[in-house]
Amino acid sequence: MHRLWTLLFGAAAVFAVGIFFWAAGKSGYWFPENVSVIGVDIDHLYWVITWITGITFVVVMVLFLWFLWKYGDERRPGKAVFTHGNHTLETVWTAVPAAILVFIAVYQYGAWKEAKFRSHMPDSPLHARVLAGQFEWRIRYPGPDRELYTDDDVEQVNLLHAWKDQDIVLQLESRDVLHSFFVPAARMKQDMVPGMKQNMWFQITRAGEYEIACAELCGWGHYKMKGHLIVHETKADFDRWYQEALGRQNADQRDPSIWERGE
Amino acid sequence: MSSTATTIHTEAHAAHAEHELSFVRKYIFSTDHKIIGIQFLFTVLFTLGLGGLLALGVRWQLAYPWTKVPIFGELLWSDNGGAMPAEVYPMLTTMHASVMIFLVIIPGLSGVFGNFCIPLQIGARDMAFPTMNMISYWFMWPAILFFVASFFVTGGAATFGWTSYPPGAGNLQAAPGSLHGQTLWLLGLLCVGVSSLLGSVNYITTIVKLRTKGMSFFRMPMTTWALFITAILQAFALPVLTAALILQVADREFMTSFFRPDDLVINNEPAGPGGGQPLLWQHLFWFYSHPAVYIMILPAMGVVSDVITTFARKPLFGYKPMVLAVAGIAFLGFIVWGHHMFQSGMNPALGMTFMTSTMLIALPSAVKVFNWLGTLWGSRIRWTTPMLNALAFVSMFVIGGLSGIFMAATPVDIYIHDTYYIVGHIHYVLFGGSLFGLFAGLYYWYPKMFGRRMSEFWGKVHFAGSFVLFNLVFFPMHILGMGGFPRRYADPYFFETWKDTKPMNQMMTIAAILLGFFQLILLLNFFLSLRRGEKAGHNPWRANSLEWHTPEIWPGHGNWGARTPTVHRGPYEYAAPESEEDGYYPQTTPPPGSQAERAHAH
Ligand SMILES: [Cu+2]
Ligand SMILES: [Cu+2]
């Protein structure tokens, strides 16, 4: 019987490791393909930690299962080993994990600073202001004059345009409750707190369309706060789009084509 | 009341022996710690069912969104074709978490085992303050009533998550559930807080003052140690939560503005006076609720240490390091709360310090796991139901502990924060850990509580089913989290990114429903064994610790007859040279050749 129980515990461990292999590369079950510069660091760190924890897991589980298998045999004669511990062992298995954990902690400082420290914010002009509200993203571009709330601003709902390799600098604000600006493909996320102006920056390395999700519970419509990040191939493409959008906006403040993607 | 007075009082009590108490005083408004522990147990079995049903509601929506909910749909949402309305979903996630955390795990571990085990394990006649103990239990009921009632008030139950972040939770306009449901949630939590605090003060005093002769601190079983440290943790952290809860009530009902920023407009309505700071709530809330994570796991670690040693017939490997690890976790637990706020807008430099302290807290957890492994090495395992649940705790806690490191790493957390990764992690710790620990303790002390044994066969069936299904429900959450799958989404398939994940969610939901059914086996086994279970005798597991050495199988009020026991050694001296064939060497047996032994033999 003890063999069966050991196998049951073993099966859980095998399942845990196996499902990672099963999921590899599958849409939705795996990282969406990374398209940002910071995402490279984040994914790298993820895999470093996966290796460290994965090896730890396998070692611990092998010992655990081995002990269950060996000492779980009810026919084993005699008493258990009478010991209260081992000083050397305690020291080793405190010191080694401590060193590994400190290594992980220090190893990631760089990426964290890159992603969030204001001192690492690129000094390119503000690209857009994102104002979150239940349950939409209002995105306003300062336009060529680089000033918000002037005549050359474009404001749209749920669509954020940018171009490839641009240092995108956003100003994030919320007008009601907490929201969180999350671009899975760019690995970026930042909560938006009413009353606080915050910046977010990232660089997208491939043109395309990427989803924006709200990651902080904001009410019953939290799940449908979907936006799109549209990355143009070149700045010229972006500028062309911008002039067009500005023209349409001036022609009709409520041009339905501006809203159609909003859902 | 001073402890001496209590002792004298209870000794006198014991001397009177069996002077009849009315049924109400004996079983309902009882001051006997054993009865109170059992009351907590029955209550927790009820709330566990409630929390489980809420979870199944969540799972149904994730697997078959906007379709008719079986059984409950017709009853609750017939005007919606039996499907769950969008605003109900966040209420379910909120209340599932709130019920499980505040009405199941915390009272289940501290309430049940704290009350039942502490006095028995340290040789005390009762808690230091028995009446306060009774009040502590009865404060659970208003909490349960507030939570249940919140589903029936205008707007429905609380909806902004068990973390109840303002301004959502702090303003009536933010959502239907922010109307009265949120206020009831706050009041319920205040009651839970009072209950926990009264319990904590009692446990601390009892352990410090009422240990019997020979029961030094380092001869206490790990369960008592863990509950002791947990109680200290509660006593220091809870006042902060209580203050925060009162501030949020004030913000909502009396238009103060602790958490409301300037010029806030919600739902096109000005929300009220400004000047507050939403992040303040998060700091206060997590200052309690991070330690609460340990309040929910440390007692289970204690229980598991007791169970493993008993059924490994071997001393606990590294008893002192184990105690130190618990103390270390408790201490570090106070300086890591900011890891819940890495993406909140808190200064990122602060994030770095919280990340470092969080990494360090993994250390004592690792030490605990290694020592359990050390205990198993060279042991003589007995495959009982409590042992299986305890082993499940160890192996599942390994997963829950390791997955925590991903979230602690700030850059990785940017991506996985508020995704199913954290949902998987928390369930490995709180279900794989705490709940299996609770099961282990339940099967282990059931014979002590009721004088009979639960069926081993059905216990094992319950365990095997729960263990397999638990993994099928919760492990895939890590995979979903890698895909960025967000938590608290009523319909994640609205997004291109996650639209392909439905099959796995359906598998998880089916497994979750089966997991729910398997708990019925536990309930049946529990209730049928009350009458039909095999008679347990004094010490069915041949355990060393004091609770199994009372003069009567089910001791009356006062526990120990005329005299409290004398303790001669630690609780885990299994397999000592002087021990019996199966390693049995109880704490009460005098050492061979001693005067006490001769007196004992005489
Ligand atoms: Cu939102
Ligand atoms: Cu925490």
PDB file of C-alpha atoms in Angstrom, chain B residues 315-400:
ATOM      1  CA  PRO B 315      11.727  12.837  16.935  1.00  0.00           C
ATOM      2  CA  LEU B 316      11.197  16.059  15.065  1.00  0.00           C
ATOM      3  CA  PHE B 317      14.348  16.836  13.153  1.00  0.00           C
ATOM      4  CA  GLY B 318      15.736  20.158  14.379  1.00  0.00           C
ATOM      5  CA  TYR B 319      13.124  21.065  16.966  1.00  0.00           C
ATOM      6  CA  LYS B 320      14.814  24.322  17.926  1.00  0.00           C
ATOM      7  CA  PRO B 321      15.481  25.426  14.340  1.00  0.00           C
ATOM      8  CA  MET B 322      11.800  24.666  13.687  1.00  0.00           C
ATOM      9  CA  VAL B 323      10.746  26.947  16.532  1.00  0.00           C
ATOM     10  CA  LEU B 324      13.192  29.605  15.410  1.00  0.00           C
ATOM     11  CA  ALA B 325      11.911  29.323  11.853  1.00  0.00           C
ATOM     12  CA  VAL B 326       8.364  29.996  13.019  1.00  0.00           C
ATOM     13  CA  ALA B 327       9.571  32.968  15.027  1.00  0.00           C
ATOM     14  CA  GLY B 328      11.613  34.152  12.047  1.00  0.00           C
ATOM     15  CA  ILE B 329       8.643  33.948   9.726  1.00  0.00           C
ATOM     16  CA  ALA B 330       6.566  35.885  12.233  1.00  0.00           C
ATOM     17  CA  PHE B 331       9.163  38.603  12.615  1.00  0.00           C
ATOM     18  CA  LEU B 332       9.902  38.980   8.905  1.00  0.00           C
ATOM     19  CA  GLY B 333       6.156  38.783   8.269  1.00  0.00           C
ATOM     20  CA  PHE B 334       5.854  42.313   9.600  1.00  0.00           C
ATOM     21  CA  ILE B 335       8.244  43.882   7.134  1.00  0.00           C
ATOM     22  CA  VAL B 336       7.146  42.431   3.819  1.00  0.00           C
ATOM     23  CA  TRP B 337       3.615  43.788   3.372  1.00  0.00           C
ATOM     24  CA  GLY B 338       4.678  46.054   0.517  1.00  0.00           C
ATOM     25  CA  HIS B 339       5.159  43.061  -1.816  1.00  0.00           C
ATOM     26  CA  HIS B 340       1.444  43.229  -2.476  1.00  0.00           C
ATOM     27  CA  MET B 341       1.921  46.784  -3.697  1.00  0.00           C
ATOM     28  CA  PHE B 342       4.797  46.564  -6.164  1.00  0.00           C
ATOM     29  CA  GLN B 343       2.563  47.777  -9.001  1.00  0.00           C
ATOM     30  CA  SER B 344       0.347  49.995  -6.873  1.00  0.00           C
ATOM     31  CA  GLY B 345       2.167  53.239  -7.515  1.00  0.00           C
ATOM     32  CA  MET B 346       4.156  52.984  -4.304  1.00  0.00           C
ATOM     33  CA  ASN B 347       7.679  54.359  -4.653  1.00  0.00           C
ATOM     34  CA  PRO B 348       9.615  51.690  -6.604  1.00  0.00           C
ATOM     35  CA  ALA B 349      12.647  52.144  -4.339  1.00  0.00           C
ATOM     36  CA  LEU B 350      10.474  50.925  -1.485  1.00  0.00           C
ATOM     37  CA  GLY B 351       9.579  48.010  -3.725  1.00  0.00           C
ATOM     38  CA  MET B 352      13.233  46.999  -3.736  1.00  0.00           C
ATOM     39  CA  THR B 353      13.474  46.818   0.045  1.00  0.00           C
ATOM     40  CA  PHE B 354      10.216  44.894   0.300  1.00  0.00           C
ATOM     41  CA  MET B 355      11.431  42.545  -2.385  1.00  0.00           C
ATOM     42  CA  THR B 356      14.616  41.822  -0.473  1.00  0.00           C
ATOM     43  CA  SER B 357      12.831  41.140   2.810  1.00  0.00           C
ATOM     44  CA  THR B 358      10.339  38.955   0.952  1.00  0.00           C
ATOM     45  CA  MET B 359      13.124  36.886  -0.537  1.00  0.00           C
ATOM     46  CA  LEU B 360      14.495  36.374   2.967  1.00  0.00           C
ATOM     47  CA  ILE B 361      11.185  35.144   4.337  1.00  0.00           C
ATOM     48  CA  ALA B 362      11.422  32.205   1.961  1.00  0.00           C
ATOM     49  CA  LEU B 363      14.371  31.067   4.051  1.00  0.00           C
ATOM     50  CA  PRO B 364      12.646  29.979   7.284  1.00  0.00           C
ATOM     51  CA  SER B 365       9.973  28.314   5.136  1.00  0.00           C
ATOM     52  CA  ALA B 366      12.681  26.347   3.344  1.00  0.00           C
ATOM     53  CA  VAL B 367      14.260  25.404   6.682  1.00  0.00           C
ATOM     54  CA  LYS B 368      10.919  23.995   7.801  1.00  0.00           C
ATOM     55  CA  VAL B 369      10.578  21.858   4.701  1.00  0.00           C
ATOM     56  CA  PHE B 370      14.125  20.518   5.044  1.00  0.00           C
ATOM     57  CA  ASN B 371      13.504  19.610   8.664  1.00  0.00           C
ATOM     58  CA  TRP B 372      10.335  17.736   7.754  1.00  0.00           C
ATOM     59  CA  LEU B 373      12.368  15.848   5.198  1.00  0.00           C
ATOM     60  CA  GLY B 374      14.951  15.181   7.890  1.00  0.00           C
ATOM     61  CA  THR B 375      12.190  13.851  10.117  1.00  0.00           C
ATOM     62  CA  LEU B 376      11.039  11.439   7.433  1.00  0.00           C
ATOM     63  CA  TRP B 377      14.551  10.159   6.855  1.00  0.00           C
ATOM     64  CA  GLY B 378      15.151   6.997   8.881  1.00  0.00           C
ATOM     65  CA  SER B 379      11.555   6.985  10.128  1.00  0.00           C
ATOM     66  CA  ARG B 380       8.980   4.204  10.385  1.00  0.00           C
ATOM     67  CA  ILE B 381       6.025   5.684   8.558  1.00  0.00           C
ATOM     68  CA  ARG B 382       2.477   4.664   9.409  1.00  0.00           C
ATOM     69  CA  TRP B 383       0.083   5.431   6.620  1.00  0.00           C
ATOM     70  CA  THR B 384      -2.875   6.835   8.493  1.00  0.00           C
ATOM     71  CA  THR B 385      -5.299   9.428   7.173  1.00  0.00           C
ATOM     72  CA  PRO B 386      -3.865  12.268   9.265  1.00  0.00           C
ATOM     73  CA  MET B 387      -0.363  11.341   8.081  1.00  0.00           C
ATOM     74  CA  LEU B 388      -1.427  11.384   4.428  1.00  0.00           C
ATOM     75  CA  ASN B 389      -2.925  14.837   4.838  1.00  0.00           C
ATOM     76  CA  ALA B 390       0.199  16.043   6.624  1.00  0.00           C
ATOM     77  CA  LEU B 391       2.423  14.687   3.846  1.00  0.00           C
ATOM     78  CA  ALA B 392       0.194  16.418   1.326  1.00  0.00           C
ATOM     79  CA  PHE B 393       0.743  19.618   3.257  1.00  0.00           C
ATOM     80  CA  VAL B 394       4.503  19.252   2.957  1.00  0.00           C
ATOM     81  CA  SER B 395       4.566  18.486  -0.752  1.00  0.00           C
ATOM     82  CA  MET B 396       1.976  21.105  -1.688  1.00  0.00           C
ATOM     83  CA  PHE B 397       3.602  23.732   0.498  1.00  0.00           C
ATOM     84  CA  VAL B 398       6.807  23.170  -1.435  1.00  0.00           C
ATOM     85  CA  ILE B 399       4.988  24.203  -4.611  1.00  0.00           C
ATOM     86  CA  GLY B 400       3.241  27.133  -2.936  1.00  0.00           C
TER      87      GLY B 400
END
